[in-house]
Amino acid sequence: MNCKHCMTGKFGRRSLLKAMSAATGGLLLADLFPRTAFAGTLDKHRKFVFAYFDGGWDILLGLDPRDPVGNNPATSQIDPGYDQLGYGASTGVQSAAGLKFGPAVPASFLQVAGECSIINGVGMDTAAHEVGRRYFLTGQFPRGLDAVGSSVGAYAVSQMGEGSQIPFIAAGTEAYNDGLPAFASALTVNTLNDMAIALNPLVPVDPKVQEAMQKFQDGGPGCAGWALNRDGLVAKLEDSIARSRGYVTAMLGSNFDLTRSDAEMQALIGLYDIGAAYGDLGSPEVLSFLAGQSLKKGISQCVSVRMANSLDTHSNWAQDQLPAQQRGWKALAALLTDLKNTPGAMPNTSMLDETTVIAFSEFGRTPLFNSIRGRDHFLGNSALIAGAGVKHGMTVGKSADVGMMPVYCDPLTGQGFDAPPQAQIDSGAVTMLSPQHVLATVLASAGIDYSYLRVDPIKALLP
Amino acid sequence: MNKLLFVSLLAVCACQKKTEPPPAPPKVPEVNKISVAQMPAGHPSLPSLTVQSRGPRRLSVDQLEKALDQIGNVPAGTVVLPPDMAFTLGRPDYKRVTQEQLEPSPLFMKFMVDLGGAFCTNIAMAEAGRPTDQKVFTRYGTVDENLSYMLLRFTGIDGDDAAPYLPRLKSAYDTGAQNATLTLGGYQAVCMSLFTSPEFLLY
């Protein structure tokens, strides 16, 4: 019944000649491009967290602070604005484990700062939310607003192989799979409630009715269905049916049941401060909990999670940016602490030793205020990398002393240069950091081939 | 240079093939064509606006609700998904999510199975009390006629195009009907099969 003839194609002399032409041409053209050397041992047990701060974070309050003492905004074109912050903010720059943080980073995060490194001076080349977000998720600059390629999480999972029930979960974030195996497609959930829906049967269905439906589904679509399979949409739907059945039969739902009264769940509720979510099951606290459980229980190998939201503070910066960012860092701190407190597969290791965590936002915010005391979108950005496979306590890259635009960085040492010699620029010894560099570093940390990103990782961060 | 010559020769060979008549395309319904909306009386036609094809899409939450009203033979606006469920299925809340998510994700499909279970059970329960011309499962005298009608109602597939589907639907019907405790178990099975089929969920 399957409309097989809709999909089959002939492979004849013409096709062979075309393929040979393309292959030979490819070999010739390959010489025109410099090759990215890749040599690494794939860590098949590595796990990943992509922690997304939604809306464009103010890096002055987080990863790239400036000391307000002696600063003159008129000449530096940077106004930290720390004096405008009210409740809960420290007076300015904080230090922990050799790293500097802005006032939005709470004490709970400073306690795990020793597991982290900071990447400053990341150029985004965009000030559009969708573009910046998708750029950092895929490592490839979007085409218009449309994402290009797959999420790096999906790519990483595809390289490591299917080692868990739901290899890739996207909690509150977008996820893309362009041509990768179906198991690398994310289970996309917006809230913890979605997770419960995905993992638990909600409506009892008569076994015979269920059997009949599954038999019909297993037969695949008919011709009219296959005619809709442009862009692989029908194939995705078919795969989704099969996967959703697997979720239910694996009975994973109790891992995410916040109503459980046992000591383990109650401790997690305290650690992640679930009470601060006030019942919002899509809040940073709850989604961070979801990420932690997914990794710790072996349900997932990679989680992309929205760790903060409401950061797009074009106005009311002093009132809104600080608490929103603080909440994100606090949720991330809980996740890092949870992973650190959970034993890893090897003796004397923790789950954090098996997990690489990257925190990012779509872009930064302008270092000067606009006319309504807010900060607008800014091309410069920062990222935080933590956990397995990377050095800790390092700050690599730099934003300019005047205006905070990203400046050149030597990826071997991580040192930033406001005005490097032209010869260094020409030779490629220094480069402008981009999301590709950050993501290549994440992949390289696990021995995953990053060459498709067409840049080298920041080797200063790799052991 | 030799390499370039080799590539050129290959390319020339590839281009010199005699033209053969292309194989007859498989007969499939032209589901990707969209006609221009009807213009007001007296308005000149605008054929340049005709969209010949577009990428297939998944039903949005709004479309799903309206489709279920239509399939279930209930007044428009009867089927309304709770906001949480609609958010799960991709409807934006304009707070955290501003674009409708239209991927046929595992979560969406899992929920469609659940929703299908509830929807088809409700139709089965209401069937006995409905006049004949409002029945969904048993409007006609024979099972085959009813299956054709359900296929048409869910997917719009009719006539010759429906022929390949009917044996499979009959098989689903027979399996579902094996449960003697459900009066309309066979039809419920067909309903759920169609509910989760790409022919219904994509357009």
XYZ file of C-alpha atoms in Angstrom:
666
model
C 0.000 0.000 0.000
C 2.883 2.339 0.639
C 3.370 4.536 -2.355
C 6.872 3.273 -2.970
C 6.891 4.395 -6.599
C 6.486 7.949 -5.387
C 9.915 7.846 -3.807
C 12.118 5.570 -5.897
C 14.417 6.952 -8.577
C 16.540 5.386 -11.345
C 20.303 5.541 -11.208
C 21.605 5.394 -14.761
C 24.628 6.400 -16.853
C 23.651 10.036 -16.731
C 23.404 10.035 -12.957
C 26.751 8.251 -12.694
C 28.496 10.786 -14.913
C 26.954 13.663 -13.017
C 28.041 12.207 -9.716
C 31.574 11.613 -10.986
C 31.776 15.172 -12.286
C 30.621 16.551 -8.997
C 32.983 14.370 -7.005
C 35.995 15.182 -9.141
C 35.126 18.865 -9.152
C 34.838 18.717 -5.412
C 38.309 17.252 -5.130
C 39.703 20.028 -7.279
C 37.881 22.791 -5.463
C 38.854 21.426 -2.086
C 42.368 22.679 -2.685
C 41.072 26.230 -2.790
C 39.960 26.192 0.841
C 42.175 25.894 3.904
C 41.398 22.763 5.832
C 40.560 22.646 9.450
C 42.644 20.033 11.142
C 40.646 17.735 13.346
C 42.028 15.044 15.529
C 40.201 13.968 18.617
C 38.971 10.918 20.437
C 35.222 10.841 20.491
C 33.815 10.773 24.008
C 30.643 8.788 23.442
C 29.497 9.308 27.015
C 29.706 13.082 26.959
C 26.581 15.007 27.764
C 25.733 18.571 26.821
C 23.679 21.435 28.155
C 22.965 24.467 25.984
C 21.624 27.062 28.401
C 19.905 29.842 26.517
C 19.247 33.246 28.110
C 16.289 34.511 26.095
C 16.010 38.115 24.985
C 19.583 39.373 24.838
C 21.453 39.607 28.106
C 23.331 42.602 29.431
C 26.904 41.344 29.644
C 27.859 44.273 31.851
C 25.689 42.685 34.530
C 26.952 39.184 33.857
C 30.059 37.971 32.098
C 31.830 41.166 31.010
C 31.542 43.662 33.886
C 33.339 46.997 34.130
C 34.493 48.680 37.289
C 32.423 51.859 37.606
C 35.063 53.527 39.756
C 36.899 56.052 37.650
C 34.815 55.256 34.594
C 33.635 58.189 32.508
C 30.852 57.103 30.149
C 31.496 60.113 27.938
C 34.955 58.878 27.058
C 34.667 55.107 27.497
C 31.246 54.900 25.839
C 30.424 52.414 28.573
C 27.990 53.066 31.397
C 27.792 50.093 33.771
C 24.786 51.662 35.482
C 25.339 49.658 38.654
C 24.333 52.649 40.728
C 20.806 52.379 39.368
C 20.301 48.841 40.572
C 18.270 48.399 43.664
C 17.439 45.255 45.506
C 19.674 42.269 45.588
C 22.540 43.731 43.615
C 26.072 43.900 44.856
C 27.887 47.156 44.377
C 29.641 46.110 41.208
C 32.198 43.684 39.918
C 32.484 40.384 41.776
C 35.392 37.942 41.666
C 35.326 34.190 42.094
C 37.748 31.450 41.046
C 39.808 33.923 39.057
C 36.801 35.114 37.045
C 34.983 38.420 37.124
C 31.221 38.651 37.147
C 28.743 41.484 37.122
C 26.191 42.183 39.851
C 23.481 39.950 38.328
C 25.435 36.799 39.117
C 24.200 35.518 42.487
C 26.225 33.982 45.275
C 24.974 30.505 44.427
C 26.617 30.763 41.035
C 29.855 32.129 42.435
C 30.126 28.891 44.414
C 30.371 26.888 41.186
C 32.400 29.461 39.296
C 35.454 27.227 39.677
C 33.904 24.902 37.098
C 33.585 27.637 34.493
C 35.438 29.750 31.981
C 34.276 32.913 30.250
C 34.473 33.812 26.574
C 34.228 37.550 25.962
C 34.310 39.583 22.778
C 32.077 37.305 20.731
C 30.835 39.089 17.616
C 27.262 38.266 16.607
C 26.964 40.193 13.299
C 23.278 40.632 14.013
C 20.956 42.533 16.283
C 17.830 40.482 15.494
C 16.593 38.079 18.156
C 15.739 35.192 15.834
C 18.976 35.484 13.918
C 21.200 35.661 16.985
C 19.379 32.823 18.696
C 19.515 30.535 15.666
C 23.113 31.491 14.965
C 24.129 30.349 18.435
C 21.969 27.231 18.296
C 23.249 26.011 14.935
C 26.656 27.638 14.562
C 25.610 28.763 11.096
C 24.408 32.225 10.201
C 20.685 32.117 9.397
C 19.338 32.715 5.915
C 17.068 35.675 6.532
C 15.364 34.645 9.738
C 15.449 30.936 8.863
C 17.884 28.667 10.642
C 20.524 27.010 8.506
C 21.585 23.463 9.299
C 20.980 21.573 12.507
C 21.240 22.507 16.149
C 24.709 21.802 17.435
C 23.058 19.633 20.078
C 21.438 17.508 17.394
C 24.725 17.290 15.537
C 26.605 16.269 18.692
C 24.046 13.580 19.448
C 24.189 12.295 15.896
C 27.947 11.906 16.217
C 27.824 10.191 19.599
C 25.069 7.777 18.644
C 21.740 6.972 20.206
C 22.638 6.221 23.794
C 19.460 7.170 25.626
C 15.690 7.098 25.353
C 15.346 10.742 24.296
C 18.829 11.714 23.109
C 18.050 15.393 22.633
C 15.541 17.476 24.575
C 14.822 21.109 23.764
C 13.095 22.693 26.748
C 11.726 26.104 25.855
C 14.105 26.495 22.935
C 14.067 25.814 19.237
C 15.847 22.801 17.800
C 16.703 21.867 14.251
C 17.571 18.652 12.471
C 18.609 19.089 8.883
C 19.568 15.763 7.387
C 20.773 14.114 10.580
C 19.434 10.749 11.762
C 15.936 10.865 13.187
C 17.085 9.995 16.712
C 18.947 13.318 16.803
C 15.701 15.267 16.506
C 14.795 16.958 19.744
C 11.784 16.288 21.846
C 10.656 19.910 22.079
C 8.794 20.866 25.234
C 7.765 24.279 26.461
C 6.924 23.329 30.014
C 7.253 20.472 32.468
C 3.611 19.772 31.748
C 4.588 19.012 28.160
C 7.058 16.479 29.463
C 4.302 14.799 31.435
C 2.112 14.745 28.353
C 4.900 13.219 26.315
C 5.782 10.534 28.823
C 2.458 9.505 30.330
C -0.681 8.148 28.678
C -3.374 10.746 29.328
C -6.424 8.978 27.938
C -6.960 5.236 28.344
C -7.512 3.660 24.949
C -8.989 0.219 24.460
C -6.173 -2.236 23.653
C -7.849 -3.474 20.477
C -8.460 0.064 19.249
C -4.832 0.869 20.076
C -3.651 -2.208 18.198
C -5.724 -1.321 15.147
C -4.433 2.254 15.137
C -0.816 1.178 15.468
C -1.214 -1.336 12.665
C -2.656 1.377 10.438
C 0.171 3.753 11.410
C 2.808 1.101 10.788
C 1.470 0.694 7.267
C 2.660 4.223 6.563
C 0.802 6.882 4.648
C -0.888 6.333 1.332
C -0.102 8.115 -1.922
C -1.905 11.266 -0.866
C 0.196 11.268 2.292
C 3.491 10.749 0.496
C 2.616 13.577 -1.860
C 2.958 15.811 1.192
C 6.432 14.557 1.976
C 8.240 17.564 0.619
C 10.964 18.629 3.015
C 10.612 15.243 4.709
C 7.568 16.375 6.679
C 5.720 13.060 6.461
C 8.837 11.123 7.386
C 9.207 13.375 10.447
C 5.628 12.743 11.419
C 6.058 8.985 11.055
C 9.203 9.078 13.152
C 7.457 11.195 15.768
C 4.697 8.606 16.088
C 7.213 5.829 16.665
C 9.208 7.846 19.170
C 6.196 9.004 21.132
C 5.163 5.383 21.567
C 8.611 4.599 22.930
C 8.411 7.396 25.498
C 5.225 6.015 26.970
C 6.380 2.418 27.145
C 9.639 3.421 28.872
C 7.617 4.850 31.805
C 9.932 7.766 32.483
C 7.282 10.149 33.754
C 7.919 9.769 37.482
C 11.359 11.362 37.127
C 9.636 14.662 36.459
C 6.780 14.360 38.923
C 7.094 17.311 41.290
C 4.232 15.989 43.410
C 6.372 13.129 44.658
C 6.921 13.368 48.388
C 10.054 11.226 48.692
C 13.261 12.708 50.032
C 15.044 12.733 46.679
C 12.370 14.787 44.962
C 11.941 17.114 47.933
C 15.693 17.793 47.959
C 15.581 18.643 44.269
C 12.622 20.945 44.777
C 14.698 22.788 47.355
C 17.885 22.847 45.301
C 16.208 24.208 42.181
C 14.017 26.553 44.245
C 10.921 25.320 42.449
C 8.799 27.375 44.836
C 10.118 30.555 43.220
C 8.391 29.503 40.010
C 4.963 30.031 41.599
C 3.524 27.163 39.595
C 4.935 28.310 36.252
C 6.065 25.040 34.727
C 7.975 26.849 31.989
C 10.039 28.932 34.403
C 13.846 28.854 34.535
C 13.777 26.927 37.813
C 11.521 24.190 36.481
C 13.195 23.860 33.094
C 16.584 23.686 34.794
C 15.229 20.885 36.976
C 13.958 19.170 33.831
C 17.415 19.398 32.277
C 19.097 18.011 35.375
C 16.761 15.050 35.701
C 17.018 14.249 32.002
C 20.787 14.005 32.204
C 21.127 12.390 35.622
C 18.583 9.668 34.923
C 20.185 8.807 31.609
C 17.059 9.845 29.737
C 18.911 12.277 27.529
C 22.425 13.011 26.271
C 21.856 16.635 25.383
C 19.474 19.264 26.685
C 18.946 22.672 25.178
C 17.144 24.706 27.803
C 15.790 28.234 28.144
C 17.482 29.261 31.358
C 16.187 32.842 31.518
C 13.639 35.023 29.789
C 12.330 38.595 29.725
C 15.813 40.003 29.161
C 14.843 42.282 26.284
C 14.939 45.436 28.379
C 14.752 48.332 25.958
C 13.196 50.201 28.853
C 12.976 49.605 32.585
C 16.470 48.155 32.494
C 17.179 48.875 36.133
C 13.963 47.190 37.265
C 13.803 44.224 34.878
C 17.222 43.145 33.606
C 18.796 42.408 36.963
C 16.140 40.085 38.429
C 15.584 38.279 35.130
C 19.274 37.627 34.640
C 19.795 36.780 38.299
C 17.060 34.193 38.050
C 18.753 32.579 35.075
C 22.149 32.397 36.749
C 20.538 30.983 39.868
C 18.793 28.275 37.860
C 22.039 27.464 36.066
C 23.881 27.337 39.383
C 21.347 24.812 40.661
C 21.865 22.649 37.600
C 25.652 22.777 37.873
C 25.455 22.014 41.596
C 23.094 19.108 41.003
C 25.379 17.622 38.355
C 28.407 18.193 40.552
C 26.748 16.426 43.478
C 25.753 13.416 41.403
C 28.354 10.663 41.004
C 29.558 10.045 37.475
C 30.058 6.722 35.738
C 33.748 6.541 36.706
C 34.975 6.386 40.319
C 35.563 9.749 41.996
C 33.894 11.694 39.227
C 30.690 13.658 39.071
C 28.103 14.061 36.357
C 29.538 17.511 35.752
C 32.805 15.842 34.765
C 30.863 14.152 31.956
C 28.813 17.173 30.917
C 29.847 20.229 28.937
C 27.666 23.240 29.635
C 27.474 26.350 27.495
C 25.471 29.425 28.474
C 24.701 32.035 25.845
C 22.239 34.641 24.676
C 21.415 35.918 21.196
C 23.453 39.096 21.691
C 24.448 41.597 24.332
C 22.946 44.957 25.123
C 24.360 48.385 24.349
C 26.902 49.669 26.886
C 25.196 53.072 26.915
C 21.601 53.753 27.841
C 18.973 54.873 25.387
C 16.685 57.817 26.009
C 14.256 55.743 28.096
C 16.922 54.306 30.397
C 17.028 50.991 28.646
C 19.662 49.237 26.618
C 19.118 48.165 23.020
C 20.519 45.262 21.022
C 24.294 45.117 20.727
C 26.562 43.194 18.356
C 28.994 42.177 21.086
C 28.341 39.131 23.226
C 29.837 36.739 25.753
C 29.404 33.082 26.631
C 30.137 30.836 29.558
C 31.511 27.344 29.214
C 31.657 24.874 32.075
C 32.148 21.269 32.973
C 33.810 18.491 31.046
C 36.528 18.795 28.451
C 37.440 22.448 28.973
C 39.790 24.372 31.206
C 38.261 26.254 34.103
C 38.973 29.639 35.626
C 39.959 31.234 32.306
C 38.664 34.333 30.579
C 39.389 34.332 26.870
C 38.630 37.035 24.337
C 37.955 40.650 25.093
C 35.668 43.515 24.344
C 37.124 46.938 23.594
C 37.938 49.334 26.399
C 35.988 51.966 24.510
C 32.522 51.011 23.345
C 32.803 47.302 24.212
C 32.844 46.026 20.637
C 34.572 42.637 20.264
C 38.269 42.808 19.476
C 40.743 40.305 18.094
C 41.683 37.255 20.102
C 44.564 34.826 19.905
C 42.748 31.476 20.153
C 45.912 29.729 21.293
C 46.362 31.887 24.371
C 42.904 33.410 24.691
C 44.428 36.884 24.948
C 42.487 39.776 23.452
C 44.056 42.614 21.439
C 42.514 46.004 20.795
C 44.870 46.695 17.914
C 47.021 43.716 16.932
C 49.709 44.060 14.268
C 48.335 43.679 10.760
C 50.670 40.764 10.155
C 48.973 38.791 12.915
C 45.580 39.512 11.433
C 46.735 38.533 7.949
C 48.304 35.306 9.138
C 45.213 34.313 11.099
C 47.143 34.255 14.355
C 44.420 36.440 15.829
C 40.774 36.283 14.957
C 37.428 37.798 15.834
C 35.554 35.294 17.941
C 32.117 34.227 16.791
C 29.510 31.681 17.908
C 31.226 29.210 15.576
C 34.414 29.411 17.643
C 32.475 28.858 20.843
C 30.541 25.915 19.447
C 33.614 24.405 17.801
C 35.206 24.473 21.253
C 32.192 22.669 22.721
C 32.391 19.973 20.057
C 36.167 19.667 20.232
C 35.961 19.221 23.998
C 34.231 15.888 23.356
C 36.342 14.886 20.368
C 33.518 15.570 17.932
C 34.425 16.678 14.425
C 33.799 20.426 14.291
C 35.167 21.006 10.785
C 31.733 21.777 9.323
C 31.773 24.991 11.370
C 34.794 26.086 9.278
C 36.688 27.568 12.217
C 39.113 26.238 14.768
C 38.104 25.937 18.397
C 39.494 28.268 21.035
C 42.418 26.039 21.857
C 43.261 28.029 24.964
C 40.192 26.472 26.558
C 41.016 22.901 25.629
C 43.193 20.827 27.969
C 45.057 21.004 -16.134
C 44.484 17.318 -16.829
C 42.029 17.237 -13.961
C 40.066 20.131 -15.417
C 39.998 18.447 -18.837
C 38.713 15.252 -17.266
C 35.961 17.106 -15.450
C 34.965 18.942 -18.619
C 34.769 15.676 -20.573
C 32.608 14.128 -17.902
C 30.329 17.131 -17.912
C 30.032 17.024 -21.727
C 29.218 13.306 -21.616
C 26.585 13.975 -19.017
C 24.971 16.627 -21.173
C 24.979 14.693 -24.465
C 22.528 12.009 -23.490
C 19.695 11.563 -25.947
C 16.458 12.993 -24.735
C 14.164 10.252 -23.522
C 10.533 10.753 -22.706
C 10.268 11.149 -18.958
C 8.507 8.324 -17.142
C 4.870 8.931 -16.455
C 4.552 10.574 -13.058
C 2.697 8.588 -10.433
C -0.908 9.536 -10.099
C -1.314 11.386 -6.869
C -3.841 13.973 -5.868
C -2.704 17.511 -6.584
C -2.777 18.471 -2.967
C -0.204 21.223 -3.298
C -2.213 23.410 -5.633
C -4.043 26.360 -4.236
C -6.537 28.281 -6.274
C -7.047 31.987 -6.051
C -9.853 33.013 -3.774
C -13.105 33.966 -5.447
C -13.120 37.601 -6.440
C -16.130 39.894 -5.914
C -18.651 40.038 -8.777
C -17.361 42.102 -11.664
C -13.761 42.071 -10.415
C -11.212 41.095 -13.072
C -9.459 37.813 -12.433
C -5.855 37.975 -11.273
C -4.255 34.744 -12.474
C -0.791 36.009 -11.603
C -1.675 35.557 -7.941
C -2.308 31.859 -8.389
C 0.062 29.915 -6.161
C 0.986 26.716 -7.942
C 2.712 25.045 -5.064
C 3.943 25.560 -1.563
C 5.522 23.481 1.122
C 3.217 21.200 3.083
C 2.331 22.277 6.583
C 1.032 20.820 9.777
C -2.364 21.921 11.013
C -2.170 24.812 13.415
C -4.105 24.664 16.681
C -6.806 26.932 15.268
C -7.159 24.772 12.184
C -7.257 21.648 14.308
C -10.054 23.009 16.469
C -12.098 24.007 13.443
C -11.449 20.671 11.746
C -12.641 18.792 14.801
C -15.823 20.868 14.889
C -16.433 19.907 11.290
C -15.579 16.231 11.640
C -17.565 15.837 14.821
C -20.582 17.564 13.310
C -20.787 20.022 16.167
C -21.390 23.777 16.036
C -18.369 25.890 15.145
C -16.411 26.879 18.228
C -17.407 23.821 20.250
C -13.941 22.272 20.293
C -11.612 24.582 22.189
C -8.356 23.223 23.563
C -7.350 24.482 27.000
C -4.636 27.158 26.779
C -1.996 24.864 28.304
C -2.716 22.153 25.773
C -2.784 24.604 22.892
C 0.608 25.915 24.038
C 1.907 22.364 24.094
C 0.730 21.883 20.534
C 2.549 24.988 19.407
C 0.172 27.924 19.774
C 2.248 30.932 20.854
C 1.506 32.560 24.191
C 3.161 35.823 23.019
C 4.974 35.935 26.296
C 7.604 33.249 26.002
C 6.832 32.056 22.478
C 5.814 34.393 19.692
C 5.778 32.113 16.660
C 3.483 29.127 16.207
C 5.482 25.906 16.243
C 4.276 23.688 13.424
C 6.678 20.763 13.642
C 5.012 17.338 13.790
C 7.101 16.636 16.878
C 6.909 13.508 19.052
C 5.163 15.593 21.692
C 2.554 16.721 19.179
C 1.976 13.191 17.933
C 1.759 11.793 21.446
C -0.854 14.394 22.267
C -2.753 13.690 19.063
C -3.049 10.056 20.130
C -4.452 11.197 23.480
C -6.737 13.760 21.895
C -7.847 11.246 19.279
C -8.725 8.785 22.011
C -10.933 11.317 23.768
C -12.458 12.742 20.596
C -13.320 9.398 18.995
C -14.750 8.043 22.240
C -16.962 11.110 22.565
C -18.227 10.711 19.021
C -18.970 7.047 19.654
C -20.912 7.903 22.804
C -22.959 10.571 21.039
C -23.606 8.503 17.931
C -26.680 6.638 19.137
C -28.551 9.801 20.045
C -27.986 11.587 16.764
C -30.312 11.694 13.773
C -29.032 9.720 10.803
C -27.952 12.716 8.780
C -25.762 13.929 11.635
C -24.032 10.670 12.449
C -20.303 10.465 11.906
C -19.588 6.746 12.206
C -22.789 5.065 11.063
C -24.466 7.398 8.640
C -24.837 4.727 5.942
C -26.056 1.164 5.882
C -22.813 -0.707 5.259
C -19.418 -0.597 6.912
C -17.671 0.065 3.593
C -19.833 3.095 2.909
C -19.197 4.432 6.388
C -15.451 3.970 6.061
C -15.470 5.856 2.751
C -17.455 8.606 4.398
C -15.054 8.854 7.347
C -12.072 8.968 5.024
C -13.706 11.782 3.100
C -14.624 13.626 6.271
C -11.144 13.450 7.793
C -8.969 13.861 4.729
C -11.068 14.972 1.766
C -9.921 11.891 -0.167
C -12.659 10.465 -2.362
C -13.258 8.449 -5.519
C -10.374 6.507 -7.080
C -7.895 8.069 -4.699
C -9.732 6.548 -1.779
C -9.583 2.994 -3.127
C -6.120 2.085 -1.737
C -7.070 3.306 1.724
C -10.262 1.354 2.168
C -8.781 -2.143 2.673
C -6.476 -0.773 5.369
C -9.310 1.033 7.074
C -11.389 -2.141 6.892
C -8.541 -4.027 8.526
C -8.380 -1.422 11.302
C -12.138 -1.662 11.668
C -12.040 -5.457 11.971
C -9.337 -5.336 14.641
C -11.107 -2.670 16.660
C -14.415 -4.462 16.382
C -12.978 -7.539 18.099
C -13.652 -5.923 21.451
C -17.227 -6.847 22.137
C -17.576 -4.382 25.004
C -17.308 -1.408 22.670
C -20.350 -1.009 20.474
C -18.497 1.053 17.905
C -14.956 -0.175 18.616
C -14.279 -0.764 14.940
C -15.243 2.770 13.999
C -13.293 4.186 16.931
C -10.211 2.384 15.650
C -10.727 3.871 12.182
C -11.332 7.292 13.714
C -8.073 7.168 15.678
C -6.160 5.822 12.689
C -7.302 8.726 10.548
C -6.857 11.192 13.394
C -3.121 10.469 13.549
C -2.548 10.093 9.809
C -0.459 12.549 7.787
C -3.352 12.863 5.362
C -5.343 14.566 8.143
C -2.612 16.408 10.016
C -0.737 17.823 7.021
C -2.058 19.825 4.125
